Amino acid sequence: MIDRKQEVPHDGPMCDLLWSDPEDANDGWGISPRGAGYLFGSDVAQKFNEDNQIELICRAHQLVMEGFKWHFNETVLTVWSAPNYCYRCGNVAAILELNDKLGRNFIIFEAAPHDLRTGPTKKPQPEYFL
């Protein structure tokens, strides 16, 4: 069992779950260019789904310009919900809705126009940093 209520460590199962990405071009495992996690192919996803008796891995920690992207014959799905990531990527974002029969619907949205955005209010610095 993995305790998911933790800071993400630099290695180990929690790190691998967060930082590993599907690789459409290759099977098996590969080294991730991120420097953490791994790349995994369709065979790895298929075995994971079979071993865990699931049909879909839904993940969210990889930028997808279209808001969502299917991999491996719709057995892995990446959903990205941060439009115009870092205020410079120009991507749209998505939310996946599932109904009670697991029917899927994607809501696609763009970043708010620049003139309608507000920034966070700046909190006063705590005294112990003075």
mmCIF file of C-alpha atoms in Angstrom:
data_model
loop_
_atom_site.group_PDB
_atom_site.id
_atom_site.type_symbol
_atom_site.label_atom_id
_atom_site.label_comp_id
_atom_site.label_asym_id
_atom_site.label_seq_id
_atom_site.Cartn_x
_atom_site.Cartn_y
_atom_site.Cartn_z
ATOM 1 C CA MET A 1 0.000 0.000 0.000
ATOM 2 C CA ILE A 2 1.347 3.450 -0.923
ATOM 3 C CA ASP A 3 0.645 6.407 1.346
ATOM 4 C CA ARG A 4 -0.369 9.057 -1.185
ATOM 5 C CA LYS A 5 -0.582 11.835 1.431
ATOM 6 C CA GLN A 6 3.088 12.724 1.308
ATOM 7 C CA GLU A 7 5.585 14.965 -0.391
ATOM 8 C CA VAL A 8 6.702 13.286 -3.598
ATOM 9 C CA PRO A 9 10.041 11.585 -2.921
ATOM 10 C CA HIS A 10 12.909 11.642 -5.420
ATOM 11 C CA ASP A 11 12.599 7.913 -6.070
ATOM 12 C CA GLY A 12 10.418 4.937 -5.243
ATOM 13 C CA PRO A 13 6.856 3.922 -6.114
ATOM 14 C CA MET A 14 5.175 7.289 -5.484
ATOM 15 C CA CYS A 15 7.741 9.086 -7.649
ATOM 16 C CA ASP A 16 7.385 6.471 -10.388
ATOM 17 C CA LEU A 17 3.573 6.690 -10.388
ATOM 18 C CA LEU A 18 3.666 10.464 -10.692
ATOM 19 C CA TRP A 19 6.456 10.923 -13.233
ATOM 20 C CA SER A 20 6.212 7.880 -15.534
ATOM 21 C CA ASP A 21 4.778 8.500 -19.009
ATOM 22 C CA PRO A 22 3.356 6.355 -21.818
ATOM 23 C CA GLU A 23 5.627 5.935 -24.837
ATOM 24 C CA ASP A 24 3.665 5.180 -27.999
ATOM 25 C CA ALA A 25 6.719 4.273 -30.084
ATOM 26 C CA ASN A 26 8.215 1.490 -27.919
ATOM 27 C CA ASP A 27 7.232 -1.495 -25.803
ATOM 28 C CA GLY A 28 8.680 -2.314 -22.397
ATOM 29 C CA TRP A 29 10.312 0.189 -20.097
ATOM 30 C CA GLY A 30 12.606 3.092 -20.972
ATOM 31 C CA ILE A 31 14.487 5.900 -19.291
ATOM 32 C CA SER A 32 12.412 9.054 -18.903
ATOM 33 C CA PRO A 33 13.855 12.343 -20.185
ATOM 34 C CA ARG A 34 12.296 13.980 -17.103
ATOM 35 C CA GLY A 35 15.037 12.540 -14.896
ATOM 36 C CA ALA A 36 12.448 10.769 -12.716
ATOM 37 C CA GLY A 37 10.029 7.943 -13.426
ATOM 38 C CA TYR A 38 10.111 5.824 -16.574
ATOM 39 C CA LEU A 39 8.623 5.557 -20.041
ATOM 40 C CA PHE A 40 6.306 2.581 -20.503
ATOM 41 C CA GLY A 41 4.940 0.900 -23.595
ATOM 42 C CA SER A 42 1.605 -0.645 -24.493
ATOM 43 C CA ASP A 43 2.673 -4.088 -23.228
ATOM 44 C CA VAL A 44 3.365 -2.671 -19.760
ATOM 45 C CA ALA A 45 -0.002 -0.892 -19.661
ATOM 46 C CA GLN A 46 -1.820 -4.026 -20.863
ATOM 47 C CA LYS A 47 -0.190 -6.200 -18.176
ATOM 48 C CA PHE A 48 -0.916 -3.625 -15.462
ATOM 49 C CA ASN A 49 -4.569 -3.402 -16.504
ATOM 50 C CA GLU A 50 -4.920 -7.200 -16.642
ATOM 51 C CA ASP A 51 -3.167 -7.760 -13.284
ATOM 52 C CA ASN A 52 -5.373 -5.146 -11.613
ATOM 53 C CA GLN A 53 -8.581 -6.089 -13.462
ATOM 54 C CA ILE A 54 -9.103 -2.592 -14.839
ATOM 55 C CA GLU A 55 -9.757 -1.305 -18.351
ATOM 56 C CA LEU A 56 -8.280 2.180 -18.166
ATOM 57 C CA ILE A 57 -5.377 4.033 -16.610
ATOM 58 C CA CYS A 58 -6.331 7.697 -16.335
ATOM 59 C CA ARG A 59 -3.428 10.007 -15.562
ATOM 60 C CA ALA A 60 -2.850 13.727 -15.481
ATOM 61 C CA HIS A 61 0.738 14.714 -14.898
ATOM 62 C CA GLN A 62 1.939 15.344 -18.478
ATOM 63 C CA LEU A 63 1.246 18.354 -20.705
ATOM 64 C CA VAL A 64 -1.089 17.525 -23.597
ATOM 65 C CA MET A 65 -1.694 20.372 -26.056
ATOM 66 C CA GLU A 66 -5.198 19.114 -26.950
ATOM 67 C CA GLY A 67 -6.292 18.813 -23.286
ATOM 68 C CA PHE A 68 -6.451 15.017 -23.403
ATOM 69 C CA LYS A 69 -4.751 12.211 -25.297
ATOM 70 C CA TRP A 70 -5.520 8.509 -25.679
ATOM 71 C CA HIS A 71 -2.734 5.930 -25.759
ATOM 72 C CA PHE A 72 -2.583 2.224 -26.548
ATOM 73 C CA ASN A 73 -6.051 1.681 -28.054
ATOM 74 C CA GLU A 74 -7.757 3.738 -25.355
ATOM 75 C CA THR A 75 -6.308 1.792 -22.412
ATOM 76 C CA VAL A 76 -4.334 4.794 -21.100
ATOM 77 C CA LEU A 77 -5.644 8.353 -21.022
ATOM 78 C CA THR A 78 -3.808 11.557 -20.187
ATOM 79 C CA VAL A 79 -5.996 14.495 -19.116
ATOM 80 C CA TRP A 80 -4.373 17.911 -18.688
ATOM 81 C CA SER A 81 -6.382 20.546 -16.814
ATOM 82 C CA ALA A 82 -4.093 23.597 -16.838
ATOM 83 C CA PRO A 83 -4.846 25.822 -19.869
ATOM 84 C CA ASN A 84 -1.948 27.823 -21.284
ATOM 85 C CA TYR A 85 0.420 26.105 -18.870
ATOM 86 C CA CYS A 86 2.963 28.467 -17.273
ATOM 87 C CA TYR A 87 1.261 31.316 -19.228
ATOM 88 C CA ARG A 88 3.240 30.356 -22.324
ATOM 89 C CA CYS A 89 2.387 26.902 -23.704
ATOM 90 C CA GLY A 90 -0.791 27.865 -25.587
ATOM 91 C CA ASN A 91 -2.490 24.555 -24.770
ATOM 92 C CA VAL A 92 -6.153 23.964 -24.073
ATOM 93 C CA ALA A 93 -7.248 21.994 -21.016
ATOM 94 C CA ALA A 94 -9.786 19.263 -20.344
ATOM 95 C CA ILE A 95 -11.937 17.751 -17.654
ATOM 96 C CA LEU A 96 -13.117 14.157 -17.964
ATOM 97 C CA GLU A 97 -16.688 13.519 -16.837
ATOM 98 C CA LEU A 98 -17.757 9.943 -16.141
ATOM 99 C CA ASN A 99 -21.401 9.004 -15.747
ATOM 100 C CA ASP A 100 -22.698 6.153 -13.573
ATOM 101 C CA LYS A 101 -22.147 3.701 -16.440
ATOM 102 C CA LEU A 102 -18.605 5.044 -17.004
ATOM 103 C CA GLY A 103 -19.627 6.852 -20.177
ATOM 104 C CA ARG A 104 -17.044 9.502 -20.962
ATOM 105 C CA ASN A 105 -17.461 13.152 -21.813
ATOM 106 C CA PHE A 106 -14.637 15.667 -22.181
ATOM 107 C CA ILE A 107 -15.059 19.350 -21.406
ATOM 108 C CA ILE A 108 -12.413 21.382 -23.249
ATOM 109 C CA PHE A 109 -11.583 24.908 -22.140
ATOM 110 C CA GLU A 110 -9.059 27.655 -22.806
ATOM 111 C CA ALA A 111 -7.280 30.008 -20.443
ATOM 112 C CA ALA A 112 -9.138 33.097 -19.292
ATOM 113 C CA PRO A 113 -8.299 36.159 -21.390
ATOM 114 C CA HIS A 114 -5.389 38.093 -19.938
ATOM 115 C CA ASP A 115 -7.474 41.179 -19.137
ATOM 116 C CA LEU A 116 -9.909 39.098 -17.044
ATOM 117 C CA ARG A 117 -7.282 37.392 -14.872
ATOM 118 C CA THR A 118 -6.526 38.449 -11.357
ATOM 119 C CA GLY A 119 -3.415 37.542 -9.464
ATOM 120 C CA PRO A 120 -3.248 36.144 -5.982
ATOM 121 C CA THR A 121 -3.225 38.671 -3.190
ATOM 122 C CA LYS A 122 0.134 39.012 -1.539
ATOM 123 C CA LYS A 123 0.059 37.910 2.066
ATOM 124 C CA PRO A 124 2.110 39.869 4.577
ATOM 125 C CA GLN A 125 5.435 38.239 5.383
ATOM 126 C CA PRO A 126 5.422 36.415 8.744
ATOM 127 C CA GLU A 127 7.415 38.169 11.460
ATOM 128 C CA TYR A 128 9.800 35.256 11.924
ATOM 129 C CA PHE A 129 11.300 36.000 8.482
ATOM 130 C CA LEU A 130 12.042 39.617 9.378
#
